[in-house]
XYZ file of N, CA, C and O in Angstrom:
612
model
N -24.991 30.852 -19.162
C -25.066 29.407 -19.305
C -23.662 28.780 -19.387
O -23.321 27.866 -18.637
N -22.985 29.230 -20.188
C -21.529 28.979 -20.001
C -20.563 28.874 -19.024
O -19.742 27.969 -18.872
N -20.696 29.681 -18.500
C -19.978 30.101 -16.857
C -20.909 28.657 -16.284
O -20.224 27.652 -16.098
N -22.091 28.570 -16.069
C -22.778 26.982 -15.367
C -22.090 26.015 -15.946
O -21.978 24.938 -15.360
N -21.601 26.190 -16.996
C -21.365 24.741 -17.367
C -19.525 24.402 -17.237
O -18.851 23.380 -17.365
N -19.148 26.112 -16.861
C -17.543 25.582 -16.681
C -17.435 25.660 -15.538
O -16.264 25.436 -15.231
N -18.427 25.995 -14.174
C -18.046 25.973 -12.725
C -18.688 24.106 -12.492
O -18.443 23.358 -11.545
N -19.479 23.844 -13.650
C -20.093 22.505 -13.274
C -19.084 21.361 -14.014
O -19.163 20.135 -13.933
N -18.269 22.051 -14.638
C -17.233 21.273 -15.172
C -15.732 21.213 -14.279
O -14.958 20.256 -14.246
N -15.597 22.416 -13.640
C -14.576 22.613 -12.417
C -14.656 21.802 -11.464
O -13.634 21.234 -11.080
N -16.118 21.515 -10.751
C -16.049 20.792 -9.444
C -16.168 19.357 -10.106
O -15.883 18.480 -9.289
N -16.516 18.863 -11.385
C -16.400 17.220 -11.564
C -14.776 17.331 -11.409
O -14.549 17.058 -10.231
N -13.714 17.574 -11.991
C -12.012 18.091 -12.147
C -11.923 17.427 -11.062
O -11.429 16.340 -10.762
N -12.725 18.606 -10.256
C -11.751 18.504 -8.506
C -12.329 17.621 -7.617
O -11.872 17.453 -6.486
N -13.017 17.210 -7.919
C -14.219 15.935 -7.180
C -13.104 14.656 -7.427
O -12.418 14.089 -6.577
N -13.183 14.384 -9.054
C -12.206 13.223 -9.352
C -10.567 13.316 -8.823
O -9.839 12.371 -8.519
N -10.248 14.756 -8.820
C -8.965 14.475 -7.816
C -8.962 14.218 -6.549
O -7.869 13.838 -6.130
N -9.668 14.278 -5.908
C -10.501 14.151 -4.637
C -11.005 13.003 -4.073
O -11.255 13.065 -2.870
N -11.345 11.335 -5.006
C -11.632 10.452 -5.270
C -10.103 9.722 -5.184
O -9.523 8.791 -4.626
N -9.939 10.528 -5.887
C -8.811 9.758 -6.275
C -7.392 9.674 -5.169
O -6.572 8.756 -5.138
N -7.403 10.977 -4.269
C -6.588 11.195 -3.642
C -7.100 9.964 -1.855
O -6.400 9.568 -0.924
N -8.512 9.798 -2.164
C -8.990 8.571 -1.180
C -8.834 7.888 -1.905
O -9.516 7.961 -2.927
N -7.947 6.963 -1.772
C -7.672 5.392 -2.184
C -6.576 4.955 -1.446
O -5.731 5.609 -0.834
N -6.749 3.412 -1.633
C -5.632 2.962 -1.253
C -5.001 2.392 -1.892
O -3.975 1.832 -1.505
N -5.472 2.372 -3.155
C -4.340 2.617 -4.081
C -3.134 3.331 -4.489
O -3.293 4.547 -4.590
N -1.927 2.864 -4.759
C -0.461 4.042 -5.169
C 0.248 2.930 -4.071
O -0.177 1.811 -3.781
N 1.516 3.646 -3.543
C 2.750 3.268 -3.194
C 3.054 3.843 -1.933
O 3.558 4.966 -1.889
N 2.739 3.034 -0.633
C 3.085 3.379 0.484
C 4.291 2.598 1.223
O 4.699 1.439 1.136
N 4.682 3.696 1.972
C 5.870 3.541 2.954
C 5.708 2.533 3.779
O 4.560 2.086 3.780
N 6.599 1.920 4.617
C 5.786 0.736 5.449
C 7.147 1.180 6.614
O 8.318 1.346 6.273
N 6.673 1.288 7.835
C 7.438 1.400 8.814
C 7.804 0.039 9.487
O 6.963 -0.850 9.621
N 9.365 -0.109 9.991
C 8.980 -1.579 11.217
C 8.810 -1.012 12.909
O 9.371 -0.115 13.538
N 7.694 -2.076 13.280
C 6.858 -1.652 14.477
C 8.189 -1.742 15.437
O 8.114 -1.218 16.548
N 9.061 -2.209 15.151
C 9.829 -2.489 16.407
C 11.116 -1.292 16.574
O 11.468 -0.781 17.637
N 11.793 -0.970 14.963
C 12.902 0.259 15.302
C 12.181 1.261 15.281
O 12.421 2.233 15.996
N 10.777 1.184 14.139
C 10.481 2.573 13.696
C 11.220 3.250 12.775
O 10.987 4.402 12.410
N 12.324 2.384 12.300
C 13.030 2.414 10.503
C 11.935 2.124 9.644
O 11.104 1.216 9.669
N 12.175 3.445 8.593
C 11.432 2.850 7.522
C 11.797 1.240 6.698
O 12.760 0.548 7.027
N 11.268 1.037 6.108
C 11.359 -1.104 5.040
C 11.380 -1.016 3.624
O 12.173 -1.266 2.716
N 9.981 -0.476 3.784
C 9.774 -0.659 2.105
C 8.747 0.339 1.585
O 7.858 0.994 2.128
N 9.241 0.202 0.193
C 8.149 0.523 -0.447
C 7.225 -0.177 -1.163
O 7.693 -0.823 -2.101
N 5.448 -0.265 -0.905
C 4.601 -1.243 -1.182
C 3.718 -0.412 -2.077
O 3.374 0.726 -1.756
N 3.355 -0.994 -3.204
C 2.380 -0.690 -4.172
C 1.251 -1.579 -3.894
O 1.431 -2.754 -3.574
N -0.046 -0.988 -4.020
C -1.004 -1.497 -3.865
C -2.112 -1.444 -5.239
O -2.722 -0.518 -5.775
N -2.048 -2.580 -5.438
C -3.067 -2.705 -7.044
C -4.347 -2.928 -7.207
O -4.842 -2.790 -6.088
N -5.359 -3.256 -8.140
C -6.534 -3.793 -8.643
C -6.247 -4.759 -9.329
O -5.263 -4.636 -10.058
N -6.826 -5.754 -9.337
C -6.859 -6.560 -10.367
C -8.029 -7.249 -10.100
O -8.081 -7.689 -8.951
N -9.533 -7.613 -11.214
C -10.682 -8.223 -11.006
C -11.027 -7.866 -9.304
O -11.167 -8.776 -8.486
N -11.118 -6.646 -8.999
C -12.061 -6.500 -8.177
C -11.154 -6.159 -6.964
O -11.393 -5.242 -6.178
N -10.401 -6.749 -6.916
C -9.648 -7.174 -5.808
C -8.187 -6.386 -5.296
O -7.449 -6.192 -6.263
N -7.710 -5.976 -4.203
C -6.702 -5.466 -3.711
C -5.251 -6.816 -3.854
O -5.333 -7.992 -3.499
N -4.109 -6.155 -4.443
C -2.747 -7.005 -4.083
C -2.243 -6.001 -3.650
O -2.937 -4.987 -3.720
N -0.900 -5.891 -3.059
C 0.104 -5.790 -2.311
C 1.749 -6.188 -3.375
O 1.907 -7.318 -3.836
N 2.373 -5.518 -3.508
C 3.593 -6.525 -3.810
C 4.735 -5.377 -3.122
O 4.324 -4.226 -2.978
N 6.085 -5.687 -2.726
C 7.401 -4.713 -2.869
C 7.702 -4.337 -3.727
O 7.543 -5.066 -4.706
N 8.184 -3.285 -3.895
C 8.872 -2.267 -5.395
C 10.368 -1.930 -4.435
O 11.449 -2.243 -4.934
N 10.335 -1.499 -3.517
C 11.908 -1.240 -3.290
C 12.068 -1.640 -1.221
O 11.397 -1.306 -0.245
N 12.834 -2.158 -1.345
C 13.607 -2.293 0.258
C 14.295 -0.950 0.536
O 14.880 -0.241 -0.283
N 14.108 -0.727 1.892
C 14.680 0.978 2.146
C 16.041 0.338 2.741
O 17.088 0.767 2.257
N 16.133 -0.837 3.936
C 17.264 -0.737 4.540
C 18.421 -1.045 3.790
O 18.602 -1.629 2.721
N 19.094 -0.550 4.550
C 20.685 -0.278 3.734
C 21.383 -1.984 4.006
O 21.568 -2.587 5.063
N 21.590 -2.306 2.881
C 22.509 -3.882 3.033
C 21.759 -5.129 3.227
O 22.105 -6.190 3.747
N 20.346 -4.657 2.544
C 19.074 -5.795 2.336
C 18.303 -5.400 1.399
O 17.108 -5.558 1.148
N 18.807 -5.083 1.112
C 18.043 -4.188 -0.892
C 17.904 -5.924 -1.690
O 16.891 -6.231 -2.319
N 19.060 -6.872 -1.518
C 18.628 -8.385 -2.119
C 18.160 -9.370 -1.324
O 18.543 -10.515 -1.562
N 17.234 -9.126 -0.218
C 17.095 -9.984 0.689
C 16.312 -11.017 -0.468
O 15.710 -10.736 -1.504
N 16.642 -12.492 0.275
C 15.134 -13.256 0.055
C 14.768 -13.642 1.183
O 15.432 -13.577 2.218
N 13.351 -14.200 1.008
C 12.246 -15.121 2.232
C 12.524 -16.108 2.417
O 11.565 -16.880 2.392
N 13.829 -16.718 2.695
C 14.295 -17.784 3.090
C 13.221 -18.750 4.257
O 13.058 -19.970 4.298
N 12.609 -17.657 5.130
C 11.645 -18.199 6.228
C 9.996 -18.684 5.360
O 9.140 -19.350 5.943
N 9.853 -18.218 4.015
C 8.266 -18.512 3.619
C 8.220 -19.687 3.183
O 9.210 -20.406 3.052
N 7.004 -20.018 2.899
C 7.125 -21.561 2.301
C 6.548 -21.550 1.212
O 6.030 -20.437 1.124
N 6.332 -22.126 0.338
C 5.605 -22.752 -0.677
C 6.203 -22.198 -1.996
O 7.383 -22.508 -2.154
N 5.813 -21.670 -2.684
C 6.467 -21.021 -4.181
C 7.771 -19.435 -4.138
O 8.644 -18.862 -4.790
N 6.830 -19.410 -2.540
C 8.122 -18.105 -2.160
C 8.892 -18.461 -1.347
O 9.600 -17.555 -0.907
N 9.041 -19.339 -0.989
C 10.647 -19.946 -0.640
C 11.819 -19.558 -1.260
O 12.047 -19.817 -2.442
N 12.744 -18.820 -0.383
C 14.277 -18.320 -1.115
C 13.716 -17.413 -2.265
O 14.465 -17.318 -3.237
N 12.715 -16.835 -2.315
C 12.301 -16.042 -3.459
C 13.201 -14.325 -3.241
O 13.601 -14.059 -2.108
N 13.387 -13.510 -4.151
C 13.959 -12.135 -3.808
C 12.739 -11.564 -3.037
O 11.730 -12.086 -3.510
N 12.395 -10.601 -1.924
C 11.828 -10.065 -1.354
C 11.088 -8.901 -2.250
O 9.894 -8.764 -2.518
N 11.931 -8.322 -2.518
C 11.376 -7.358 -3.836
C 11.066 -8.089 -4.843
O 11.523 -9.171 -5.214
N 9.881 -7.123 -5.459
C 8.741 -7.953 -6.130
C 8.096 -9.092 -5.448
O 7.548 -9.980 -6.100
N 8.126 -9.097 -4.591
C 7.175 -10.148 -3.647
C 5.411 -9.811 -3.206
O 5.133 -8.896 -2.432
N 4.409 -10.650 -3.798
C 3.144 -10.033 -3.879
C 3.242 -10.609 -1.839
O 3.896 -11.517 -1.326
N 2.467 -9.783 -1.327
C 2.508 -9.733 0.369
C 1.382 -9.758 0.939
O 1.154 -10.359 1.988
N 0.212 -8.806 0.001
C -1.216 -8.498 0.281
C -2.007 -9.407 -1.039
O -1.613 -9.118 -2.169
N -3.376 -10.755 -0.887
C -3.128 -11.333 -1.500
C -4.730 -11.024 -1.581
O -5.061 -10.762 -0.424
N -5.792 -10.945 -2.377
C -6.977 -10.815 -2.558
C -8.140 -10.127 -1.949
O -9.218 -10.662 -1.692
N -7.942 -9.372 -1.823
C -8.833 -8.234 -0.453
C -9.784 -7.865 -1.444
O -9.524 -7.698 -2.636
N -11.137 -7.718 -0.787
C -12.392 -7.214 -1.335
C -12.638 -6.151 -0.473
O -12.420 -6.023 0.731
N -13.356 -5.075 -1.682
C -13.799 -4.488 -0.884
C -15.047 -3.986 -0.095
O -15.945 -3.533 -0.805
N -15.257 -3.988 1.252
C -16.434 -3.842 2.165
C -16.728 -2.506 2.646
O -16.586 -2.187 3.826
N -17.103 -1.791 1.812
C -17.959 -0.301 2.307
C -16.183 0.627 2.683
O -15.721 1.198 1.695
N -15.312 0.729 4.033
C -14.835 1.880 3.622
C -13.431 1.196 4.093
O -12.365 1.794 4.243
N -13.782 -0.814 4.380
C -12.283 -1.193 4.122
C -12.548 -2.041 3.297
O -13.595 -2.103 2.652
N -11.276 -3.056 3.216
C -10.737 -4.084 2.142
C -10.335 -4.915 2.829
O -9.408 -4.559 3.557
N -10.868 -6.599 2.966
C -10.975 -7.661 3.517
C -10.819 -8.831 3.019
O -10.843 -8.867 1.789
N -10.593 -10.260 3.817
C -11.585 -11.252 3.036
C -10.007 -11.851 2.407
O -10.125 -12.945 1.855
N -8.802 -11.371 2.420
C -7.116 -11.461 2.055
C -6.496 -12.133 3.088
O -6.931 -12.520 4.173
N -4.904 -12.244 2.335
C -3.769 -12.606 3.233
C -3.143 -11.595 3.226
O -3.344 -10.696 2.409
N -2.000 -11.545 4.416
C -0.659 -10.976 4.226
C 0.277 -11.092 4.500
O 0.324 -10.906 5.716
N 1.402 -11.355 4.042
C 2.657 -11.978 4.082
C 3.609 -11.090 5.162
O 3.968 -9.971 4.795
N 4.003 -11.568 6.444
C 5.235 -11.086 7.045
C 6.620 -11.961 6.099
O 6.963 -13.140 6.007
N 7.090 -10.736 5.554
C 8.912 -11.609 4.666
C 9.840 -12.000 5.673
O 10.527 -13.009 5.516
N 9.952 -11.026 7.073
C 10.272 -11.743 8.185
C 10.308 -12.419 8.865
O 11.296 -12.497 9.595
N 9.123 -13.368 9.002
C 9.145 -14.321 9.209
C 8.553 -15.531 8.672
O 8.478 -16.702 9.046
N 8.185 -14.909 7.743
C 7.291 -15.702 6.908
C 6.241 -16.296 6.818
O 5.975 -17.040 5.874
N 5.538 -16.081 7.708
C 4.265 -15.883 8.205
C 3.414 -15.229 7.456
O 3.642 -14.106 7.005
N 1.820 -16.220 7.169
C 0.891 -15.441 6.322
C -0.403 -15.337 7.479
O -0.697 -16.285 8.208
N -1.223 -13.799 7.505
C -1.864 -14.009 8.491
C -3.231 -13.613 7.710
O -3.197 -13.791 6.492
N -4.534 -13.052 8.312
C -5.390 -12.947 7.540
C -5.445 -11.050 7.935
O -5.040 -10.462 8.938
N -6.041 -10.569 6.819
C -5.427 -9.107 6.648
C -6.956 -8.191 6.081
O -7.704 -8.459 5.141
N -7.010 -7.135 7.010
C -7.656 -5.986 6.595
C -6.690 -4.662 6.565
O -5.781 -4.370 7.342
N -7.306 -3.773 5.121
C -6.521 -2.586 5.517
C -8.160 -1.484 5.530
O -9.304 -1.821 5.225
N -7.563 0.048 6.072
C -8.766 0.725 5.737
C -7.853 2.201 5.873
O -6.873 2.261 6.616
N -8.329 3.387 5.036
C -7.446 4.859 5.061
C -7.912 5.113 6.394
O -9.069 4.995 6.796
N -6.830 5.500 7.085
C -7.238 6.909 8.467
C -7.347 7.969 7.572
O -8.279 8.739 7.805
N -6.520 8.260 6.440
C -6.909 9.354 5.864
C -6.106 9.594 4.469
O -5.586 8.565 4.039
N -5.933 10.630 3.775
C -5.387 10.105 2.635
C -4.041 10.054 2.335
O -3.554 10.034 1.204
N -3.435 10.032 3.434
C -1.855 9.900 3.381
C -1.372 8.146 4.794
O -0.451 7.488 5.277
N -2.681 8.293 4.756
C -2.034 7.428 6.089
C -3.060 5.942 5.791
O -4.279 6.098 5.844
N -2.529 4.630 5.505
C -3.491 3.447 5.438
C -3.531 2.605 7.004
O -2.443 2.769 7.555
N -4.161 2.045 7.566
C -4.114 1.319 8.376
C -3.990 -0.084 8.175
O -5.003 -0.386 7.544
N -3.221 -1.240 8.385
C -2.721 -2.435 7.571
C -3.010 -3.197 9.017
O -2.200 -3.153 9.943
N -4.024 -3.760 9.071
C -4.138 -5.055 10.843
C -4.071 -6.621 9.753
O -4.783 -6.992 8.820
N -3.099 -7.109 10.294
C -2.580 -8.905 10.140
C -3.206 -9.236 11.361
O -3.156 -8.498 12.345
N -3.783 -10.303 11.333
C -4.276 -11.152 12.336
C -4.786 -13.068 12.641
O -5.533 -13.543 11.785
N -4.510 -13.654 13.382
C -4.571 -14.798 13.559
C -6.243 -15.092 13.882
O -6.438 -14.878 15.078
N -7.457 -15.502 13.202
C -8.582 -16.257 13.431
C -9.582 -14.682 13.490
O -9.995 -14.246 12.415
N -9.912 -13.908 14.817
C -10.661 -12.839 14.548
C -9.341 -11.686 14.557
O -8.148 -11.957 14.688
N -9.904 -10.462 14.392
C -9.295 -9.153 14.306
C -8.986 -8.417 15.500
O -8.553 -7.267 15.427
N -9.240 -9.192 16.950
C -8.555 -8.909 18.134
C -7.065 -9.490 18.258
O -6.148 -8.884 18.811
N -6.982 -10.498 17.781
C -5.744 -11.193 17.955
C -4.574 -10.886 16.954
O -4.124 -11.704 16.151
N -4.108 -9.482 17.130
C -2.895 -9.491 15.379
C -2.126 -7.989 16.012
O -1.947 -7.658 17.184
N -1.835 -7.399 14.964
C -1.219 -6.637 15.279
C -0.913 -5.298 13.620
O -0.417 -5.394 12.498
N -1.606 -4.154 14.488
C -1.614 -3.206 13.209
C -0.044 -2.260 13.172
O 0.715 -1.876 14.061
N -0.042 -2.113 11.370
C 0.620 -0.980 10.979
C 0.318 0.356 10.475
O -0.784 0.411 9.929
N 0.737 1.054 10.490
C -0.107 2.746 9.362
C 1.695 2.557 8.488
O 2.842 2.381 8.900
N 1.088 2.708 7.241
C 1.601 2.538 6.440
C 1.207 4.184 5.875
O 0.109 4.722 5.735
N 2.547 4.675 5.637
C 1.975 6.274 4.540
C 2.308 6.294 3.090
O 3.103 5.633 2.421
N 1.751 6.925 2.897
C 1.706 7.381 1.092
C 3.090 8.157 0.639
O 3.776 9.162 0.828
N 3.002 7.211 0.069
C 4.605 8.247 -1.147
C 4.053 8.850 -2.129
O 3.400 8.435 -3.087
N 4.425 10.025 -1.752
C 4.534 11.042 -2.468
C 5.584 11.067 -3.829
O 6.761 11.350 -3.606
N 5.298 10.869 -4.771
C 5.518 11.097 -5.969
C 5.541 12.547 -6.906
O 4.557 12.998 -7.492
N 6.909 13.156 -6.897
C 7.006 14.175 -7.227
C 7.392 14.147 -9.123
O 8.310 13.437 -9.532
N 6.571 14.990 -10.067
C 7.284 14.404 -11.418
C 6.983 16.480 -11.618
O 6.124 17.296 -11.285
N 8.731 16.477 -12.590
C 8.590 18.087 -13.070
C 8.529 18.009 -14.478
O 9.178 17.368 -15.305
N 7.442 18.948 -14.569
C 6.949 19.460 -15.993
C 8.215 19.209 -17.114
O 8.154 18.478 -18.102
N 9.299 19.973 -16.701
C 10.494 20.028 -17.628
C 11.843 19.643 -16.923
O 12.110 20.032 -15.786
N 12.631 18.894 -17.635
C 13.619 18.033 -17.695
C 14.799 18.756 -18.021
O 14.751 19.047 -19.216
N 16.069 19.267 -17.359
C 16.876 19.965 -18.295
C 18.324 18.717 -18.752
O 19.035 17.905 -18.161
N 18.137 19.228 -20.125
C 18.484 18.097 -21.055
C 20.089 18.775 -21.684
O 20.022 19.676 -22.520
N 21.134 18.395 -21.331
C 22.523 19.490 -21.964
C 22.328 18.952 -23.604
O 23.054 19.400 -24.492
């Protein structure tokens, strides 16, 4: 009976890492479509139900302080980092819809679905009116490495 209840306690473990490793939640890479340089790094949150977006770090070298000089309204001249980008997405069966999303480049907000290709890779489509007219990114997962022990002199 024991052994049932620790192999039935093993696969809940690995089920929830497993759950967990599908999300699109955590901190993905964001490529630009045009060099194919990596940009940024984007965290993706919950809050009441709902998907945000914001920057945590700029990758290119000598724009780490950019601002959105091109956006309008409250993010005007705002710093780019820490900038929320992905703005209320619900979620619909196996994507997240129903949002905005902010180009900092040009400042442009378009209307935004994302959905996983898989669990390292998100698919991010911005688009103008329906979802033929826009233009997608795959955004990947950062990997987050943390070691047990710290050596401390």
């Amino acid at each position: 009976m024991k052994k049932n209840i620790l192999i039935l306690l093993a696969f809940v473990v690995l089920g929830s890492f497993a759950s967990n490793a599908q999300s699109i939640f955590g901190k993905w890479k964001t490529i630009d479509d045009e060099t194919g340089n990596e940009k940024s790094i984007v965290e993706i949150y919950k809050v009441d139900g709902k998907a945000y977006a914001k920057i945590v770090q700029l990758l290119e070298k000598g724009k780490e302080d950019k601002i959105c000089d091109l956006c309008s309204g409250a993010k005007k001249n705002k710093p780019v980092k820490g900038m929320v980008i992905i703005d209320g997405l619900s979620e619909d069966d196996d994507e997240w819809n129903g949002g905005k999303i902010l180009d900092p480049k040009t400042g442009k907000e378009y209307k935004c679905y994302i959905s996983l290709e898989n669990a390292n890779k998100l698919k991010v489509r911005g688009f103008i009116g329906f979802a033929l007219l826009g233009r997608t990114q795959y955004w990947h997962k950062v990997v987050e490495y943390q070691t047990k022990f710290a050596y401390r002199p």
